[in-house]
Coordinates of C-alpha atoms in Angstrom, one line a residue:
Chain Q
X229 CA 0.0 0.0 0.0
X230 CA 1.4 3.2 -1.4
X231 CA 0.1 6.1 1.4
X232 CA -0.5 9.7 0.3
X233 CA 2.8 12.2 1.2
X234 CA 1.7 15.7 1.6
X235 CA 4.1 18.6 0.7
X236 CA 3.3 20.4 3.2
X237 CA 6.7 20.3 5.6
X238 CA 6.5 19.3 9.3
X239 CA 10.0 19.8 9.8
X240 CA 12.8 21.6 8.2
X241 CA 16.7 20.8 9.7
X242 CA 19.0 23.7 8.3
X243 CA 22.5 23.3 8.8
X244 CA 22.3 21.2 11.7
X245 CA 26.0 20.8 13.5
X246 CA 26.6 19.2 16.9
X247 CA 29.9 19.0 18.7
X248 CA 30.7 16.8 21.8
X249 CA 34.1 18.6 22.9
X250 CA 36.6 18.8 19.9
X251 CA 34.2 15.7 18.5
X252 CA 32.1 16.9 15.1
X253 CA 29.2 14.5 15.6
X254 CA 26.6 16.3 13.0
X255 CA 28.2 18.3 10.0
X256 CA 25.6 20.4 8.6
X257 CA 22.7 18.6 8.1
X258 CA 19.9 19.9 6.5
X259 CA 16.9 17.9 5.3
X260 CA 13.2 18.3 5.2
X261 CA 10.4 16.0 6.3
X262 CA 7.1 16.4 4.5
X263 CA 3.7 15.7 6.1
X264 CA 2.9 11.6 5.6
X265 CA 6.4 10.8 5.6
X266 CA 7.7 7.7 7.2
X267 CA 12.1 9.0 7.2
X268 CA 14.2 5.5 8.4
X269 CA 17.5 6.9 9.5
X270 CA 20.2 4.2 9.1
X271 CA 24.3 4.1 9.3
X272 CA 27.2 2.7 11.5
X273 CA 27.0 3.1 15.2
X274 CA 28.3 6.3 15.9
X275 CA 27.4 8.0 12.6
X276 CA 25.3 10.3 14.3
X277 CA 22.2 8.4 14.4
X278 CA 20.7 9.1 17.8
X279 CA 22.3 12.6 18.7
X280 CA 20.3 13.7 14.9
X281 CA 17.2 12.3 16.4
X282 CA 17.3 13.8 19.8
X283 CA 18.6 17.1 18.5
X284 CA 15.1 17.5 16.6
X285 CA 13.2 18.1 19.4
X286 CA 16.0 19.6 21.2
X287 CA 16.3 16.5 24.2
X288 CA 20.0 17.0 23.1
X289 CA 21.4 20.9 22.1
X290 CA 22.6 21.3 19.0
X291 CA 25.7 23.5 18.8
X292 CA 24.6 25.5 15.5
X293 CA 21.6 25.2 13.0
X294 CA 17.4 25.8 12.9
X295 CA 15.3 23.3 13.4
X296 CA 11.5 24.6 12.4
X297 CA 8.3 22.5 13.3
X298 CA 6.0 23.9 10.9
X299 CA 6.5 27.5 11.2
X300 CA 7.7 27.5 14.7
X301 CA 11.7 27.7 15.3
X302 CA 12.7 24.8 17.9
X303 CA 16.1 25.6 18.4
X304 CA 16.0 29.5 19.8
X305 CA 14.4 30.9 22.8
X306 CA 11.6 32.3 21.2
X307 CA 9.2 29.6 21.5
X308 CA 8.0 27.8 24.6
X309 CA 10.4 24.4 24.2
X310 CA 7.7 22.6 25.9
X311 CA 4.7 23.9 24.2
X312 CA 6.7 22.4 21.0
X313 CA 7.3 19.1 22.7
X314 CA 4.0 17.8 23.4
X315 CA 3.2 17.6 19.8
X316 CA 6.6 15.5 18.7
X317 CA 6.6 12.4 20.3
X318 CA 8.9 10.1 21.1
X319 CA 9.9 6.7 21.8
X320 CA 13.0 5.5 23.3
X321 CA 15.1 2.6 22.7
X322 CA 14.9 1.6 26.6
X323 CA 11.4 2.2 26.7
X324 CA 11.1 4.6 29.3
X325 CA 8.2 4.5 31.1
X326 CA 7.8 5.8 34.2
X327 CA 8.4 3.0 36.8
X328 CA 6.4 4.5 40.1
X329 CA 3.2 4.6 37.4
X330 CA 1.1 1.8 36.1
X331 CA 0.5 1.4 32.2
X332 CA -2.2 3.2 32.2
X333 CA -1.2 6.2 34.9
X334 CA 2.2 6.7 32.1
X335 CA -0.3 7.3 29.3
X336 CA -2.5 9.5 31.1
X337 CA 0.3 11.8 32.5
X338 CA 0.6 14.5 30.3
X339 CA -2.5 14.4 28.7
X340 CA -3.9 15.6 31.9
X341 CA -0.9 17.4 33.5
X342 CA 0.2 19.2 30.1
X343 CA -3.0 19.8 28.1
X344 CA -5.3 19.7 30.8
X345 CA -7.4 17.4 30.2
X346 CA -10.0 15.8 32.4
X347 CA -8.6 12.6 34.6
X348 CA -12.4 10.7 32.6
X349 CA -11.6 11.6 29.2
X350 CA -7.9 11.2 29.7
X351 CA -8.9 7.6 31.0
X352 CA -11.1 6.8 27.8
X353 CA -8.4 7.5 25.5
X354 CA -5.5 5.9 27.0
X355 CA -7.6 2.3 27.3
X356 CA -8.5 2.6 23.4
X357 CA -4.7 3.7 22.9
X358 CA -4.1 0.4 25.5
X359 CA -6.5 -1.9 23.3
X360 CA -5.1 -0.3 20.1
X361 CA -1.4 -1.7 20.8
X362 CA -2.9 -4.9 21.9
X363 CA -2.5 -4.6 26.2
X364 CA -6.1 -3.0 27.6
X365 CA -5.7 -6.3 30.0
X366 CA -2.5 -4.6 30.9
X367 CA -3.8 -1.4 32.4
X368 CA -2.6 -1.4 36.2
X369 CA 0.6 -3.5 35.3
X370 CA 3.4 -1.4 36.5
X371 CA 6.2 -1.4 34.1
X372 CA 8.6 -4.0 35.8
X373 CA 5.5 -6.3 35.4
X374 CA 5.7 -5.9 31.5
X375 CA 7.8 -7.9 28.8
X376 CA 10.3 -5.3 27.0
X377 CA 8.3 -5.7 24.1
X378 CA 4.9 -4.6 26.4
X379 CA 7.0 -1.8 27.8
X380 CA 7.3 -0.4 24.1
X381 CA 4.3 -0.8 22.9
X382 CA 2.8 1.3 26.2
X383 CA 5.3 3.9 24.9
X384 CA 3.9 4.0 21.9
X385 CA 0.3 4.2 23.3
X386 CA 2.2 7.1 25.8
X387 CA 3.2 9.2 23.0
X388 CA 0.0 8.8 21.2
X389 CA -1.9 10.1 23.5
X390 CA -0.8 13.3 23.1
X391 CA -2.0 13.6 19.8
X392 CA 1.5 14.4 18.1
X393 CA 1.6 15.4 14.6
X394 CA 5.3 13.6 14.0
X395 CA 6.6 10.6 15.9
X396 CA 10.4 10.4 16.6
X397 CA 11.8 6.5 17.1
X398 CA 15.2 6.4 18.9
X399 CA 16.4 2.5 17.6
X400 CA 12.9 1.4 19.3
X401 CA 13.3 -2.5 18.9
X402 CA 17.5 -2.7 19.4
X403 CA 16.7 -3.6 23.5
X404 CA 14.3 -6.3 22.5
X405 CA 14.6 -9.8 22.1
X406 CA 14.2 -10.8 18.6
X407 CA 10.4 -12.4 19.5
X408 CA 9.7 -9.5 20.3
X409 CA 10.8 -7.5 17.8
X410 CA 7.7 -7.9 15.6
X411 CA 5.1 -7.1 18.1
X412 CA 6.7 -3.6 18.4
X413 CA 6.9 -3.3 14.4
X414 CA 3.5 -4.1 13.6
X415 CA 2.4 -1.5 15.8
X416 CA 4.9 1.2 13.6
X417 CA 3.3 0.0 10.4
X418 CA 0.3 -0.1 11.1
X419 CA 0.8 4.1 12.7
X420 CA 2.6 4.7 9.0
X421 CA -0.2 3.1 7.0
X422 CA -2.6 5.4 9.0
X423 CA -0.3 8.7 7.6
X424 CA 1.4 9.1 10.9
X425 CA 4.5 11.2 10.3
X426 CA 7.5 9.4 11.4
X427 CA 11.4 9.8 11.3
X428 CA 12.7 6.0 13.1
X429 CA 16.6 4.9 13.5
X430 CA 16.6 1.8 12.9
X431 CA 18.5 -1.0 10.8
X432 CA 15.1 -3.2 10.4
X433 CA 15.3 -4.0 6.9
X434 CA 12.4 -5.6 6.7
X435 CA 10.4 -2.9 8.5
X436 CA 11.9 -0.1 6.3
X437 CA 11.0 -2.3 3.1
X438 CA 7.8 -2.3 3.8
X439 CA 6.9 1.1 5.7
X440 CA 9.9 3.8 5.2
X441 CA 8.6 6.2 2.3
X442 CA 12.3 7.3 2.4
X443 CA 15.8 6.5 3.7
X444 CA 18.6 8.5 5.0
X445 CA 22.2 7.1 5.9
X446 CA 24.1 9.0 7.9
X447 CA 27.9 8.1 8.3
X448 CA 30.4 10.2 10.4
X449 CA 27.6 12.9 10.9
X450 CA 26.5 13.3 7.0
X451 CA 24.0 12.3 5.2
X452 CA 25.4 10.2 2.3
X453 CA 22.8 8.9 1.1
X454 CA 18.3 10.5 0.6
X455 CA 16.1 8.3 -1.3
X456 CA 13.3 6.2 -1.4
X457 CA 13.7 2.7 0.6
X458 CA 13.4 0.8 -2.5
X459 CA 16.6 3.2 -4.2
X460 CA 18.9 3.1 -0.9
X461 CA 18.8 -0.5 -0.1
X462 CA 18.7 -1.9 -3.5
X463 CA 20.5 0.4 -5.6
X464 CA 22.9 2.6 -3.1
X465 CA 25.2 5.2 -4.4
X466 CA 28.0 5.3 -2.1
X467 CA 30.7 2.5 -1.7
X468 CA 30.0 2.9 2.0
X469 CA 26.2 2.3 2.0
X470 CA 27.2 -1.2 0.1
X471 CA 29.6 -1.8 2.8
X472 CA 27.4 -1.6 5.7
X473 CA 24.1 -2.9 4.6
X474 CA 26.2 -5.7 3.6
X475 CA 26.7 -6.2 6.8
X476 CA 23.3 -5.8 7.5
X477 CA 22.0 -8.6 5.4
Chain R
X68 CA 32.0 -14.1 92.2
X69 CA 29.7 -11.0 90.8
X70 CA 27.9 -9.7 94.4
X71 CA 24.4 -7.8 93.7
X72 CA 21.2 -7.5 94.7
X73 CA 18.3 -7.9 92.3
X74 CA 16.0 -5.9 94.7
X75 CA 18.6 -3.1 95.1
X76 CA 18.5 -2.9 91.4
X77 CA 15.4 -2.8 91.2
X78 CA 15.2 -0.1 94.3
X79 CA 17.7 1.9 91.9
X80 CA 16.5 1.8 88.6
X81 CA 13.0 0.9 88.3
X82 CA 12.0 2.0 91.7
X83 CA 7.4 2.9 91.0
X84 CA 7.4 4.7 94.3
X85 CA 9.5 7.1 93.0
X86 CA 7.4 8.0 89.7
X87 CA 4.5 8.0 91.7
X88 CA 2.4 11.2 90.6
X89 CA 5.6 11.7 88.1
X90 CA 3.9 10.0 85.2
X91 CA 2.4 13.2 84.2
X92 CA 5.7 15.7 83.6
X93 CA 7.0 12.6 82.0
X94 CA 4.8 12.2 79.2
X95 CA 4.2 16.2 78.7
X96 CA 8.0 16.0 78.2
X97 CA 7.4 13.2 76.0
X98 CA 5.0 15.3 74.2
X99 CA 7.5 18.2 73.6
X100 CA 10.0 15.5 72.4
X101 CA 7.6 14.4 69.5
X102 CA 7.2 18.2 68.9
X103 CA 10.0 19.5 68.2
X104 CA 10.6 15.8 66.4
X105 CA 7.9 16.1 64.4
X106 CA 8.3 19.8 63.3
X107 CA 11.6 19.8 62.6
X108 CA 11.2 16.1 60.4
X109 CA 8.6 17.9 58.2
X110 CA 10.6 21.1 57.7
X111 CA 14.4 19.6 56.7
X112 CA 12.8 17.0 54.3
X113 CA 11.0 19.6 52.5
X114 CA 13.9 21.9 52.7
X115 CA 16.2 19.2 51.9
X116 CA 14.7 18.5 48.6
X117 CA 14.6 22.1 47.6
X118 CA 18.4 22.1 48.8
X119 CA 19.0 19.3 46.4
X120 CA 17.2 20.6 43.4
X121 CA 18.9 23.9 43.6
X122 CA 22.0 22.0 43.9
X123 CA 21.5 19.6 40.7
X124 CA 20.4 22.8 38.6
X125 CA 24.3 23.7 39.0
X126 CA 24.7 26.7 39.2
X127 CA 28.1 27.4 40.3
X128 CA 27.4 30.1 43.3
X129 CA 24.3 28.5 44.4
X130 CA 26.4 25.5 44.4
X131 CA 29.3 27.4 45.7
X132 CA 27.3 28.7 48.7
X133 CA 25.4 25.1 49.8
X134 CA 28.7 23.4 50.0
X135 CA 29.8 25.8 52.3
X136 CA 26.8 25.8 53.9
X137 CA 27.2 21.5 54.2
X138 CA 30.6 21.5 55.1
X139 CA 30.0 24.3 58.1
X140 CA 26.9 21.8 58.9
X141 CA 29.5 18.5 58.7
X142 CA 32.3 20.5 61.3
X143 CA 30.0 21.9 64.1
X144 CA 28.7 20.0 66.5
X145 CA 24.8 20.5 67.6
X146 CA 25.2 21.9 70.9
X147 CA 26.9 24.6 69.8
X148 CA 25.2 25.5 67.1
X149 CA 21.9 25.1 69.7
X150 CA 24.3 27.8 72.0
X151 CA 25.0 30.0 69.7
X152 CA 21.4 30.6 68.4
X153 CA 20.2 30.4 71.9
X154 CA 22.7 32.1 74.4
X155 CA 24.7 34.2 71.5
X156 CA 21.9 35.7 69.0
X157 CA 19.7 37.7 71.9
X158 CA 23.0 39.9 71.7
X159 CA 22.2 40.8 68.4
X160 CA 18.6 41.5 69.7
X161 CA 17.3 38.3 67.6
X162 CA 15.5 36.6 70.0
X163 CA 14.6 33.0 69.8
X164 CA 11.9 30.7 72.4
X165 CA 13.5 27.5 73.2
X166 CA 11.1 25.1 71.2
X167 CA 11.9 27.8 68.4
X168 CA 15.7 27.2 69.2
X169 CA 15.7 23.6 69.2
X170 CA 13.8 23.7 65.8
X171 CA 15.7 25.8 64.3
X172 CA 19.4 24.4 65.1
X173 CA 18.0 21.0 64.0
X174 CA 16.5 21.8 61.2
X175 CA 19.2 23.9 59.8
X176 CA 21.7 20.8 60.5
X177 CA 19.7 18.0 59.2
X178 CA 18.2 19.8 56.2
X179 CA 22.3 19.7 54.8
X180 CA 22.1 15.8 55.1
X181 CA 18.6 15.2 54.0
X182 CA 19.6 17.8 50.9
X183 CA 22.8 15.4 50.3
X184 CA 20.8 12.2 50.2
X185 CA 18.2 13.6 47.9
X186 CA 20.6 15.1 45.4
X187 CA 22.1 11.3 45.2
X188 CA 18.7 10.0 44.8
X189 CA 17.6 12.3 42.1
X190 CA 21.3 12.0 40.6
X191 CA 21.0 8.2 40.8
X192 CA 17.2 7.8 38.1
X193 CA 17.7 7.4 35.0
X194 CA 18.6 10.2 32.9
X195 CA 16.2 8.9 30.2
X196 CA 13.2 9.5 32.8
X197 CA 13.8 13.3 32.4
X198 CA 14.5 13.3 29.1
X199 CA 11.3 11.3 28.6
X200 CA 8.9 13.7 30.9
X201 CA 10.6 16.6 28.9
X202 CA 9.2 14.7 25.4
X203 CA 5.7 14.4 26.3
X204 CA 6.0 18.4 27.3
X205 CA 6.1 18.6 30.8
X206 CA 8.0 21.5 32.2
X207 CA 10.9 21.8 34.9
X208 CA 8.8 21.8 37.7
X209 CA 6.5 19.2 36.4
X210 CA 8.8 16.6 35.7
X211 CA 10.1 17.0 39.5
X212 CA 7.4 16.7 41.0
X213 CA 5.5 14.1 38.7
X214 CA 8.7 11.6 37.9
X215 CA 11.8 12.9 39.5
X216 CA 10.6 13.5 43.2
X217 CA 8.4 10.4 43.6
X218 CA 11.1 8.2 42.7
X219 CA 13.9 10.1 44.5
X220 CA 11.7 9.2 47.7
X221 CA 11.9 5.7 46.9
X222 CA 15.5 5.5 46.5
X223 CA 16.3 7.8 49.6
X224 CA 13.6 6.0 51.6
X225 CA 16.0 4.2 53.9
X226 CA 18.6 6.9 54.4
X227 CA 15.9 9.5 55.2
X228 CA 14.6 7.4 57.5
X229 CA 17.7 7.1 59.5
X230 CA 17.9 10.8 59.1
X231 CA 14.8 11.0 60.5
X232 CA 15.3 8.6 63.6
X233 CA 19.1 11.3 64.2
X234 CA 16.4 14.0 64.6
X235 CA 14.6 12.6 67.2
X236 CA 18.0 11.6 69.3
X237 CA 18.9 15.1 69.0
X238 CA 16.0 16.4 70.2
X239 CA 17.5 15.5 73.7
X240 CA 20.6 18.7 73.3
X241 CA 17.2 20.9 74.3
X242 CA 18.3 19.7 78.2
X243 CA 20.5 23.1 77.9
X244 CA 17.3 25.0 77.0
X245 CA 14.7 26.1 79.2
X246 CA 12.3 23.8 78.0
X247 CA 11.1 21.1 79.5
X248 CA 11.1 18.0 76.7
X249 CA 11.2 14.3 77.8
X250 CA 15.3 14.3 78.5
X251 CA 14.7 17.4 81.0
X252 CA 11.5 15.9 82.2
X253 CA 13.4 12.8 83.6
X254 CA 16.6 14.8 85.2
X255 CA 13.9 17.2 86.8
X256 CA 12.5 14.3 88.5
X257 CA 15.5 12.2 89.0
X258 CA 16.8 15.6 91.0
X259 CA 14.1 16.1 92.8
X260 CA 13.7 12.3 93.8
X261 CA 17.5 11.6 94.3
X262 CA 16.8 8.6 92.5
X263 CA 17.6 7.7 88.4
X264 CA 14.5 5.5 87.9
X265 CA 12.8 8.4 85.9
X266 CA 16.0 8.1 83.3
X267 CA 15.5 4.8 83.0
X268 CA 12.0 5.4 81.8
X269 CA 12.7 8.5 79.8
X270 CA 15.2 6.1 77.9
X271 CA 12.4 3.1 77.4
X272 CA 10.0 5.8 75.8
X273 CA 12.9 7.2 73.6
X274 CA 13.1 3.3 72.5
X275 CA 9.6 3.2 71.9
X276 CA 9.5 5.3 69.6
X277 CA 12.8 4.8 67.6
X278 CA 12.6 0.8 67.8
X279 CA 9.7 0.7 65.2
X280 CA 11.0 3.5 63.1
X281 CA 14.7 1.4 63.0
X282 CA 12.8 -1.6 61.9
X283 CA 11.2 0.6 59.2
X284 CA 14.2 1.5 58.0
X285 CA 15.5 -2.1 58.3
X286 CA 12.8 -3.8 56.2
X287 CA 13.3 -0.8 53.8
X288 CA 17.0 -1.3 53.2
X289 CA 16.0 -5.1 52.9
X290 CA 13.4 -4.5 50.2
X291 CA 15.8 -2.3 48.8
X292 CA 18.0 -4.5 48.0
X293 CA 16.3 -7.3 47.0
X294 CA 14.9 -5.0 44.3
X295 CA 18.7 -4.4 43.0

């Protein structure tokens, strides 16, 4: 299934450099990210991968560049960081949830602490989000009572419920054991088949195959390579690209 | 070989006669005890937590100032610090009450340890829980007191409560005050009846209260550590 991608940008990255210390870990990126798209971000470990992704909404400083969410500058001080944040979400590679809360309490959170909602609505929509990603029976487990795979998916749910309009993966399966993998994944595709906006590190092949609408590869904080999934993996231009998805495969 | 008398012990040290129509200054010292206990608890844990937020925001002469303030807390001993505030500020015209005192010097003391254990607490979560809280939008304050805080207290559980069961032992320095709390209660008596058996029972309430709070802490250090 071929999903509609809108041109209408969600995010624009211009000239994007980070520096740990003396270490150049992003050179200059720029990119754009159009409304629909699913963006895989792939590469050797320590290409970049992560500090790109956490750099977008700004969980990690960049050192120079913009970063606009629809008109709205995210690096800078003249927006509200925060007012920014609740519409990117984001899922981390260890999961993250909130150990103290149960399933249910994590998704509920900021809906009702950040937008205000009322604890009854709040409620409603984080047991459809639960029954959505397969755990309503789940509700009052507290995280240590969850699988990794579980743990995930109630991120997902968590995220959700703030009604982002773009959803940032941070290498979402890499803690998971490979049965669990999938359950994670089928939740992802089944958000890109509904037109969620997504940018996911991540060296699924599979998953990208079927779901990325694009592919970036990013090696020693560049982007070498910006094309479709089909173009990147099958026909790559870049000697280095060859090289690592060979190792991939 | 060993030459006593159970019955002069008991003549000694756990002699009723003696705390006949005593009872009562007794337990209104014990009252004064879990007073200044309770007030001064309350105040250096909130305190302390405030201590150790301002101290992870690092900011180098808040920072500056609060290690000063730890250190001078770490080299002076209580009673002086309880002299000082008591016997030295009136010079100044700042006049405290005792129970004011006592609060004061204990709070200000504890509230540098309590701060210390807190900071390692908050220091010791995750940093992917902040970074999470910050993602879904929550502000500073938010993601303290929704994620950060309520986990700190688990972690610092069993060190607070030790910290806790040092305050009520030093309510006892207030026997240089001019207030009468459980420790001053029992001397009063003991004077008066030229016989120790009111220490003796000052001491068994002290344990009464601080033997269930040490077996708090205990079983918390336990489960503590079977979580690890």
């Amino acid at each position: 299934m071929k999903k509609k991608i809108h041109s209408e940008a969600i995010l624009r990255i211009i000239g994007l450099n980070k520096y740990f210390g003396e270490e150049h870990i992003l050179k200059s990126i720029s990119t754009t990210i159009k409304k629909g798209e699913v963006v895989a971000i792939m590469g050797p470990s320590g290409g970049g991968k992560s500090t790109f992704i956490r750099c977008i909404n700004r969980i990690e400083e960049p050192t120079t560049g913009q970063v606009y969410f629809g008109d709205l500058e995210v690096t800078g001080s003249k927006n509200k960081i925060c007012d920014i944040r609740r519409d990117i979400g984001m899922v981390f590679q260890n999961f993250a949830l909130f150990p103290h809360l149960t399933a249910l309490e994590n998704i509920m959170l900021a809906p009702t602490k950040v937008k205000k909602i009322s604890k009854e609505k709040a409620k409603l929509k984080a047991m459809a989000l639960l029954k959505r990603v397969g755990l309503e029976d789940k509700a009052n487990s507290f995280p240590e009572q969850l699988s990794g795979g579980q743990q995930q998916r109630v991120a997902i749910a968590r995220s959700l419920a703030m009604d982002p309009t773009i959803l940032l993966f941070d290498e979402p399966t890499s803690a998971l054991d490979p049965e669990m993998v999938r359950e994670v994944l089928d939740v992802m595709v089944s958000l890109a088949e509904e037109g969620m906006t997504m940018v996911v590190v991540s060296h699924e092949i599979n998953f990208i195959k079927e779901a990325a609408s694009r592919v970036l590869v990013l090696v020693n904080g560049e982007i070498i390579e910006d094309g479709s999934s089909k173009q990147v993996i099958e026909k790559p231009s870049h000697q280095r690209t060859k090289e690592f998805l060979g190792n991939l495969l | 070989m060993l030459d006593f008398d159970i019955n002069e012990i008991k003549h000694i040290f756990f002699n009723m006669e003696v705390m006949e129509g005593q009872w009562g200054l007794l337990f209104s010292g014990l009252w004064v005890t879990v007073k200044i206990a309770a007030v001064s608890i309350i105040f250096s844990t909130i305190l302390g937590l405030l201590v150790a937020i301002v101290r992870i925001q690092n900011n180098s002469a808040y920072n500056l100032l609060l290690i000063a303030y730890l250190e001078f807390c770490r080299a002076t001993p209580i009673v002086v610090a309880l002299i000082v505030v008591y016997f030295g500020l009136p010079f100044l015209n700042i006049t405290f009450s005792p129970f004011q005192s006592a609060v004061i010097v204990i709070v200000f003391v504890h509230t540098a340890y309590i701060g210390e254990a807190f900071r390692s607490g908050i220091l010791a979560i995750n940093k992917s829980q902040n970074e999470a809280a910050q993602s879904l939008g929550l502000n500073q304050i938010q993601t303290y007191q929704y994620i950060l805080v309520p986990q700190a207290f688990r972690i610092v559980l069993p060190t607070l409560a030790n910290q806790w069961t040092g305050i009520i032992k030093d309510t006892s320095i207030c026997t240089i005050l001019a207030i009468t709390e459980l420790l001053k209660a029992a001397q009063i008596i003991a004077a008066w009846k030229a016989n120790p058996t009111p220490l003796v029972m000052s001491t068994l309430m002290y344990l009464l209260i601080l033997i269930p709070l040490t077996i708090f802490t205990m079983r918390l250090e336990k489960n503590a550590r079977i979580k690890k």
